[in-house]
Amino acid sequence: ASRIIEAFVRLYQKGYVYKGKKTVFWCASCETALAQAEVEYAQKSSPSIYVAFDVALPQEKADAGYALLIWTTTPWTLPANRAVAVKPDGTYVALKGTDGKKYIVLAELADKVSALLGTERTSESYPATTLTTWKVKSPLADQDVPILPDPAVSIEDGTGLVHTAPGHGAEDFALGQRFGLEAACPVDGRGLFTEDTPFQELLHKSVTHPDTTRLLFSLLGKRLLKETAIQHSYPHCWRCKKPIIYRATPQWFLNMEHKRLRAEVIKAIGKTGWLPEASQERIKSMVETRPDWCLSRQRLWGAPIPILYCQACGDVNDTPGLFEHILAEFRVKGEDFWFAPDGAFLADWGQRFPCPKCKGKELLRDPNILDVWMDSGVSWLAVCKSNDTLTYPADFYLEGTDQHRGWFQTSIITAVALTGQAPYKTVFTNGWVLDDQGRAMHKSLGNVVSPQDIIKQWGADILRLWAASTESLVDVRVSPRLMDAHAENYKKIRNTIRYMLGNLCDFKPHGNGIKDLADLERLERYPLAKLNATIAKVNKAYTDNDFPGVLRALLDFSVHDLSNFYFDISKDRLYTFAVDDPDRRATQSVLFTILHCYVRMLAPILPFTAEEAWQRILNIMDCKDPLTLCGIALDAAESVHLTRLPQWQKPWENAAIVADLDMIGTLRTTVNQRMDVMRKEGVLGSSLEAQVTLTVPQSKYHTLASWEGLLPTIFIASEVVLAPGDKIIDDAIAIDIAKAKGNKCQRCWIYHECVGDDAREPGLCSKCIHVLFPA
């Protein structure tokens, strides 16, 4: 709290803060002023009325029954009317009513208004410059008011003549300031008419109550020409969700023009990184048009406004040293002492710091508190500037799109005013979470999806998986139904880890792991090259805050490179080779290396799953000594969250192997499709029953021939035969699939002509005999 108070004091001392009477957003329910960031817009039904302001001057127009016709949706503001605004370069015409009176409206809107009211358009016209010499009788303000030029008058709706109440509208207030109008506000903090209203019938009536609206209509009498209702977007209080009013009251403001603050903030916005880039223009346009910031609130809780007044003359007591004394007290005692009912400290302070103007020694506290956006807006001061281990400005701010008018904006305004720079280097804006029908969640709609309910049913990691899979920059949807797809993706990830862990049960990386990359055959280097590409994609995605990109890379690696290919073709070595066979240990070394890297890449998104897997990895490692496997160093930190993301390894890159096996993998897909057809026709059972003959054009023959010994493993067939196809057209490979020769080995299920040759195990092939009966 002391930092919040300090920020206000420093802004005050630099001349940015002033006290003045302005029209502000006011919540009659909460009985307090609201800042722009505390206002939400929602649909509201309002009365739409056309009211005649009878001409008072010139006299001949008054005698002839002329009137200016205004349109408003806030009839309760009519008692505070102080002028009528016209478009400066507009031309106005007279409409003749059935009552014989002449009603003046803007020419562009005359036909529309005439059709609505049943009047007749006349040939009379008046330039706005003529109307500004007239005066009209304000029907509920009980006085004559001027006609004033205002470029902001709209030609889209209404009549082109705007009822102006400086005490009840920001634009009206600005116009009133230019022409010296009274900012009358006969409405109190509860939204009730006060004694200042000209009609005692309105006294203590709520301005928004339907009964009050009907009473206003009754007071207007025949001057009310038309009354309907419209649905329109209207400001509501962000806390109580009720419609607000506009009300002129004395408040503390931050001056956006002092020392060119607005321009300096816009300059700082341009030097900041914004994700997405479009959000830079969003906040810039808001700063360009925002009014001065209303800092004070009429509430009993919050950070107090540290201003003391002289009871004798009413001026702010800014005696040198007083503000520093106030700040010192807040740092030691906190803010509670300020709110002590007896205010005992005021007498002592009055003696020590008498009023510099009249020397009065009796002090009064400002009764208001600071806007809560001031609290969050100086969080950079309370965090980065109060901790020697942190740097300023902060590297990163993250919040939703609404914070362009909230936290992002209040932070940069205060920071630029006090430090001359933005409090952040980069701002990331995430979207909103909606229900599965695309609606915002509200308790009143009953469509709130509780994170606790999702965690209870699916677990925290699946909720995190959903969050990471969404495009953070746009609105996203969530529901129990939509979580099923993410649960399926989680299952794929978990099964990938389980497969690797299951096949490492007898593996001790320090004892029987393959340390050097050169000791791995080409088929084992391929998944490492694919892992390397995945590491590069994942690191870039994390750097770009592209969490869906991280998941896409990991899922693609899991499903396509591992489950559909490497896991599939490595089962024979893992399950049927001798325990310590070099090829089997090579496969296990690759699996362990992949697992070690895979879990680390997964840790930021699925922390619990990754930690669970990491502890299994530590169990596999027979000691915590430094470990080198497949050409890289692998650590044994006690938690995966104490490790770093794996890095791209140049030695793992092998474009030739990747190109060869990508081509062979495509061919494998075609072969599998042919086998599927033959299985459905009952010709084949397992793919190991097949002998695959490939007739290959000369352009591809050399490549396939270099892999010939491994092709049965890759195609999971008992035999693959290559035949040259010099006469093949279009460079295509002809595929022929037949029943494999020989008998099925009962151990490896591969068909061999040698099955039955060894009497010790007549059902096994020679490879399996060698495993069971090593020489």
PDB file of N, CA, C and O in Angstrom, residues 356-401:
ATOM      1  N   PRO A 356       0.396  26.410   4.843  1.00  0.00           N
ATOM      2  CA  PRO A 356       1.307  27.431   4.305  1.00  0.00           C
ATOM      3  C   PRO A 356       0.582  28.704   3.890  1.00  0.00           C
ATOM      4  O   PRO A 356       1.216  29.748   3.739  1.00  0.00           O
ATOM      5  N   LYS A 357      -0.750  28.638   3.736  1.00  0.00           N
ATOM      6  CA  LYS A 357      -1.488  29.824   3.283  1.00  0.00           C
ATOM      7  C   LYS A 357      -1.985  30.658   4.451  1.00  0.00           C
ATOM      8  O   LYS A 357      -1.752  31.863   4.509  1.00  0.00           O
ATOM      9  N   CYS A 358      -2.703  30.012   5.411  1.00  0.00           N
ATOM     10  CA  CYS A 358      -3.318  30.774   6.498  1.00  0.00           C
ATOM     11  C   CYS A 358      -2.762  30.416   7.870  1.00  0.00           C
ATOM     12  O   CYS A 358      -3.229  30.928   8.888  1.00  0.00           O
ATOM     13  N   LYS A 359      -1.785  29.493   7.891  1.00  0.00           N
ATOM     14  CA  LYS A 359      -1.146  29.047   9.133  1.00  0.00           C
ATOM     15  C   LYS A 359      -2.088  28.275  10.048  1.00  0.00           C
ATOM     16  O   LYS A 359      -1.795  28.056  11.229  1.00  0.00           O
ATOM     17  N   GLY A 360      -3.236  27.851   9.500  1.00  0.00           N
ATOM     18  CA  GLY A 360      -4.155  27.032  10.290  1.00  0.00           C
ATOM     19  C   GLY A 360      -3.526  25.709  10.684  1.00  0.00           C
ATOM     20  O   GLY A 360      -2.755  25.126   9.924  1.00  0.00           O
ATOM     21  N   LYS A 361      -3.897  25.204  11.886  1.00  0.00           N
ATOM     22  CA  LYS A 361      -3.277  23.988  12.399  1.00  0.00           C
ATOM     23  C   LYS A 361      -4.258  22.836  12.563  1.00  0.00           C
ATOM     24  O   LYS A 361      -3.926  21.810  13.164  1.00  0.00           O
ATOM     25  N   GLU A 362      -5.424  22.999  12.039  1.00  0.00           N
ATOM     26  CA  GLU A 362      -6.412  21.905  12.096  1.00  0.00           C
ATOM     27  C   GLU A 362      -6.534  21.304  10.708  1.00  0.00           C
ATOM     28  O   GLU A 362      -6.789  22.007   9.726  1.00  0.00           O
ATOM     29  N   LEU A 363      -6.345  19.986  10.619  1.00  0.00           N
ATOM     30  CA  LEU A 363      -6.293  19.281   9.343  1.00  0.00           C
ATOM     31  C   LEU A 363      -7.501  18.372   9.156  1.00  0.00           C
ATOM     32  O   LEU A 363      -8.057  17.831  10.127  1.00  0.00           O
ATOM     33  N   LEU A 364      -7.882  18.199   7.905  1.00  0.00           N
ATOM     34  CA  LEU A 364      -8.943  17.267   7.529  1.00  0.00           C
ATOM     35  C   LEU A 364      -8.387  16.286   6.503  1.00  0.00           C
ATOM     36  O   LEU A 364      -7.626  16.667   5.606  1.00  0.00           O
ATOM     37  N   ARG A 365      -8.775  15.016   6.622  1.00  0.00           N
ATOM     38  CA  ARG A 365      -8.354  14.006   5.650  1.00  0.00           C
ATOM     39  C   ARG A 365      -9.277  14.001   4.440  1.00  0.00           C
ATOM     40  O   ARG A 365     -10.484  14.232   4.578  1.00  0.00           O
ATOM     41  N   ASP A 366      -8.717  13.741   3.259  1.00  0.00           N
ATOM     42  CA  ASP A 366      -9.574  13.504   2.098  1.00  0.00           C
ATOM     43  C   ASP A 366     -10.338  12.203   2.369  1.00  0.00           C
ATOM     44  O   ASP A 366      -9.730  11.175   2.710  1.00  0.00           O
ATOM     45  N   PRO A 367     -11.650  12.206   2.217  1.00  0.00           N
ATOM     46  CA  PRO A 367     -12.440  11.023   2.601  1.00  0.00           C
ATOM     47  C   PRO A 367     -12.450   9.913   1.553  1.00  0.00           C
ATOM     48  O   PRO A 367     -12.996   8.830   1.799  1.00  0.00           O
ATOM     49  N   ASN A 368     -11.871  10.163   0.393  1.00  0.00           N
ATOM     50  CA  ASN A 368     -11.984   9.193  -0.700  1.00  0.00           C
ATOM     51  C   ASN A 368     -10.798   8.234  -0.749  1.00  0.00           C
ATOM     52  O   ASN A 368      -9.772   8.441  -0.094  1.00  0.00           O
ATOM     53  N   ILE A 369     -10.954   7.200  -1.558  1.00  0.00           N
ATOM     54  CA  ILE A 369      -9.862   6.257  -1.794  1.00  0.00           C
ATOM     55  C   ILE A 369      -9.426   6.357  -3.244  1.00  0.00           C
ATOM     56  O   ILE A 369     -10.097   6.982  -4.078  1.00  0.00           O
ATOM     57  N   LEU A 370      -8.317   5.706  -3.559  1.00  0.00           N
ATOM     58  CA  LEU A 370      -7.804   5.694  -4.919  1.00  0.00           C
ATOM     59  C   LEU A 370      -8.494   4.617  -5.751  1.00  0.00           C
ATOM     60  O   LEU A 370      -8.842   3.536  -5.244  1.00  0.00           O
ATOM     61  N   ASP A 371      -8.647   4.917  -7.014  1.00  0.00           N
ATOM     62  CA  ASP A 371      -9.137   3.944  -7.991  1.00  0.00           C
ATOM     63  C   ASP A 371      -8.290   2.670  -7.901  1.00  0.00           C
ATOM     64  O   ASP A 371      -7.054   2.724  -7.838  1.00  0.00           O
ATOM     65  N   VAL A 372      -8.944   1.501  -7.922  1.00  0.00           N
ATOM     66  CA  VAL A 372      -8.194   0.247  -7.827  1.00  0.00           C
ATOM     67  C   VAL A 372      -7.261   0.062  -9.017  1.00  0.00           C
ATOM     68  O   VAL A 372      -6.281  -0.693  -8.939  1.00  0.00           O
ATOM     69  N   TRP A 373      -7.546   0.739 -10.132  1.00  0.00           N
ATOM     70  CA  TRP A 373      -6.642   0.641 -11.277  1.00  0.00           C
ATOM     71  C   TRP A 373      -5.323   1.355 -10.991  1.00  0.00           C
ATOM     72  O   TRP A 373      -4.318   1.097 -11.650  1.00  0.00           O
ATOM     73  N   MET A 374      -5.341   2.236 -10.014  1.00  0.00           N
ATOM     74  CA  MET A 374      -4.092   2.834  -9.560  1.00  0.00           C
ATOM     75  C   MET A 374      -3.276   1.775  -8.822  1.00  0.00           C
ATOM     76  O   MET A 374      -2.050   1.702  -8.971  1.00  0.00           O
ATOM     77  N   ASP A 375      -3.962   0.946  -8.046  1.00  0.00           N
ATOM     78  CA  ASP A 375      -3.277  -0.130  -7.321  1.00  0.00           C
ATOM     79  C   ASP A 375      -2.506  -1.027  -8.290  1.00  0.00           C
ATOM     80  O   ASP A 375      -1.309  -1.269  -8.132  1.00  0.00           O
ATOM     81  N   SER A 376      -3.220  -1.556  -9.301  1.00  0.00           N
ATOM     82  CA  SER A 376      -2.569  -2.456 -10.246  1.00  0.00           C
ATOM     83  C   SER A 376      -1.660  -1.696 -11.205  1.00  0.00           C
ATOM     84  O   SER A 376      -0.651  -2.221 -11.684  1.00  0.00           O
ATOM     85  N   GLY A 377      -2.004  -0.442 -11.487  1.00  0.00           N
ATOM     86  CA  GLY A 377      -1.231   0.345 -12.441  1.00  0.00           C
ATOM     87  C   GLY A 377       0.171   0.670 -11.976  1.00  0.00           C
ATOM     88  O   GLY A 377       1.040   0.985 -12.796  1.00  0.00           O
ATOM     89  N   VAL A 378       0.412   0.607 -10.659  1.00  0.00           N
ATOM     90  CA  VAL A 378       1.773   0.855 -10.155  1.00  0.00           C
ATOM     91  C   VAL A 378       2.383  -0.435  -9.603  1.00  0.00           C
ATOM     92  O   VAL A 378       3.304  -0.394  -8.788  1.00  0.00           O
ATOM     93  N   SER A 379       1.886  -1.586 -10.070  1.00  0.00           N
ATOM     94  CA  SER A 379       2.457  -2.866  -9.627  1.00  0.00           C
ATOM     95  C   SER A 379       3.927  -2.963 -10.025  1.00  0.00           C
ATOM     96  O   SER A 379       4.723  -3.608  -9.339  1.00  0.00           O
ATOM     97  N   TRP A 380       4.291  -2.335 -11.138  1.00  0.00           N
ATOM     98  CA  TRP A 380       5.702  -2.318 -11.546  1.00  0.00           C
ATOM     99  C   TRP A 380       6.578  -1.654 -10.484  1.00  0.00           C
ATOM    100  O   TRP A 380       7.723  -2.051 -10.253  1.00  0.00           O
ATOM    101  N   LEU A 381       6.033  -0.630  -9.811  1.00  0.00           N
ATOM    102  CA  LEU A 381       6.776   0.065  -8.763  1.00  0.00           C
ATOM    103  C   LEU A 381       6.889  -0.806  -7.513  1.00  0.00           C
ATOM    104  O   LEU A 381       7.944  -0.877  -6.879  1.00  0.00           O
ATOM    105  N   ALA A 382       5.795  -1.496  -7.195  1.00  0.00           N
ATOM    106  CA  ALA A 382       5.770  -2.339  -5.999  1.00  0.00           C
ATOM    107  C   ALA A 382       6.584  -3.614  -6.173  1.00  0.00           C
ATOM    108  O   ALA A 382       7.050  -4.190  -5.198  1.00  0.00           O
ATOM    109  N   VAL A 383       6.781  -4.059  -7.424  1.00  0.00           N
ATOM    110  CA  VAL A 383       7.483  -5.322  -7.672  1.00  0.00           C
ATOM    111  C   VAL A 383       8.900  -5.066  -8.200  1.00  0.00           C
ATOM    112  O   VAL A 383       9.890  -5.307  -7.508  1.00  0.00           O
ATOM    113  N   CYS A 384       8.992  -4.575  -9.415  1.00  0.00           N
ATOM    114  CA  CYS A 384      10.309  -4.438 -10.067  1.00  0.00           C
ATOM    115  C   CYS A 384      11.197  -3.405  -9.382  1.00  0.00           C
ATOM    116  O   CYS A 384      12.411  -3.602  -9.273  1.00  0.00           O
ATOM    117  N   LYS A 385      10.609  -2.305  -8.934  1.00  0.00           N
ATOM    118  CA  LYS A 385      11.408  -1.233  -8.351  1.00  0.00           C
ATOM    119  C   LYS A 385      11.672  -1.431  -6.860  1.00  0.00           C
ATOM    120  O   LYS A 385      12.376  -0.647  -6.238  1.00  0.00           O
ATOM    121  N   SER A 386      11.093  -2.483  -6.285  1.00  0.00           N
ATOM    122  CA  SER A 386      11.255  -2.719  -4.848  1.00  0.00           C
ATOM    123  C   SER A 386      12.051  -3.979  -4.558  1.00  0.00           C
ATOM    124  O   SER A 386      12.124  -4.411  -3.418  1.00  0.00           O
ATOM    125  N   ASN A 387      12.622  -4.577  -5.598  1.00  0.00           N
ATOM    126  CA  ASN A 387      13.345  -5.835  -5.423  1.00  0.00           C
ATOM    127  C   ASN A 387      14.647  -5.758  -6.224  1.00  0.00           C
ATOM    128  O   ASN A 387      14.623  -5.642  -7.447  1.00  0.00           O
ATOM    129  N   ASP A 388      15.765  -5.823  -5.507  1.00  0.00           N
ATOM    130  CA  ASP A 388      17.058  -5.676  -6.163  1.00  0.00           C
ATOM    131  C   ASP A 388      17.368  -6.811  -7.121  1.00  0.00           C
ATOM    132  O   ASP A 388      18.230  -6.687  -7.995  1.00  0.00           O
ATOM    133  N   THR A 389      16.676  -7.955  -6.962  1.00  0.00           N
ATOM    134  CA  THR A 389      16.949  -9.105  -7.832  1.00  0.00           C
ATOM    135  C   THR A 389      16.170  -9.036  -9.139  1.00  0.00           C
ATOM    136  O   THR A 389      16.397  -9.854 -10.030  1.00  0.00           O
ATOM    137  N   LEU A 390      15.241  -8.073  -9.265  1.00  0.00           N
ATOM    138  CA  LEU A 390      14.430  -7.945 -10.466  1.00  0.00           C
ATOM    139  C   LEU A 390      14.889  -6.746 -11.288  1.00  0.00           C
ATOM    140  O   LEU A 390      15.433  -5.778 -10.753  1.00  0.00           O
ATOM    141  N   THR A 391      14.644  -6.823 -12.573  1.00  0.00           N
ATOM    142  CA  THR A 391      15.034  -5.733 -13.467  1.00  0.00           C
ATOM    143  C   THR A 391      13.806  -4.903 -13.837  1.00  0.00           C
ATOM    144  O   THR A 391      12.674  -5.374 -13.775  1.00  0.00           O
ATOM    145  N   TYR A 392      14.060  -3.678 -14.216  1.00  0.00           N
ATOM    146  CA  TYR A 392      13.008  -2.787 -14.711  1.00  0.00           C
ATOM    147  C   TYR A 392      13.482  -2.207 -16.041  1.00  0.00           C
ATOM    148  O   TYR A 392      14.645  -1.791 -16.145  1.00  0.00           O
ATOM    149  N   PRO A 393      12.630  -2.194 -17.065  1.00  0.00           N
ATOM    150  CA  PRO A 393      11.240  -2.656 -17.073  1.00  0.00           C
ATOM    151  C   PRO A 393      11.121  -4.186 -17.083  1.00  0.00           C
ATOM    152  O   PRO A 393      12.084  -4.883 -17.377  1.00  0.00           O
ATOM    153  N   ALA A 394       9.922  -4.677 -16.781  1.00  0.00           N
ATOM    154  CA  ALA A 394       9.667  -6.115 -16.792  1.00  0.00           C
ATOM    155  C   ALA A 394       9.775  -6.641 -18.222  1.00  0.00           C
ATOM    156  O   ALA A 394       9.483  -5.926 -19.183  1.00  0.00           O
ATOM    157  N   ASP A 395      10.196  -7.881 -18.351  1.00  0.00           N
ATOM    158  CA  ASP A 395      10.321  -8.473 -19.686  1.00  0.00           C
ATOM    159  C   ASP A 395       8.962  -8.707 -20.324  1.00  0.00           C
ATOM    160  O   ASP A 395       8.807  -8.553 -21.536  1.00  0.00           O
ATOM    161  N   PHE A 396       7.951  -9.006 -19.484  1.00  0.00           N
ATOM    162  CA  PHE A 396       6.729  -9.578 -20.068  1.00  0.00           C
ATOM    163  C   PHE A 396       5.514  -9.257 -19.207  1.00  0.00           C
ATOM    164  O   PHE A 396       5.553  -9.403 -17.988  1.00  0.00           O
ATOM    165  N   TYR A 397       4.433  -8.777 -19.830  1.00  0.00           N
ATOM    166  CA  TYR A 397       3.127  -8.620 -19.185  1.00  0.00           C
ATOM    167  C   TYR A 397       2.147  -9.515 -19.937  1.00  0.00           C
ATOM    168  O   TYR A 397       2.153  -9.529 -21.172  1.00  0.00           O
ATOM    169  N   LEU A 398       1.304 -10.225 -19.214  1.00  0.00           N
ATOM    170  CA  LEU A 398       0.338 -11.135 -19.833  1.00  0.00           C
ATOM    171  C   LEU A 398      -1.031 -10.916 -19.214  1.00  0.00           C
ATOM    172  O   LEU A 398      -1.190 -10.973 -17.998  1.00  0.00           O
ATOM    173  N   GLU A 399      -2.038 -10.669 -20.051  1.00  0.00           N
ATOM    174  CA  GLU A 399      -3.427 -10.537 -19.581  1.00  0.00           C
ATOM    175  C   GLU A 399      -4.368 -10.577 -20.775  1.00  0.00           C
ATOM    176  O   GLU A 399      -3.938 -10.747 -21.913  1.00  0.00           O
ATOM    177  N   GLY A 400      -5.669 -10.420 -20.494  1.00  0.00           N
ATOM    178  CA  GLY A 400      -6.694 -10.499 -21.528  1.00  0.00           C
ATOM    179  C   GLY A 400      -6.875  -9.195 -22.284  1.00  0.00           C
ATOM    180  O   GLY A 400      -6.309  -8.150 -21.934  1.00  0.00           O
ATOM    181  N   THR A 401      -7.709  -9.253 -23.322  1.00  0.00           N
ATOM    182  CA  THR A 401      -7.889  -8.104 -24.215  1.00  0.00           C
ATOM    183  C   THR A 401      -8.482  -6.895 -23.503  1.00  0.00           C
ATOM    184  O   THR A 401      -8.252  -5.752 -23.921  1.00  0.00           O
TER     185      THR A 401
END
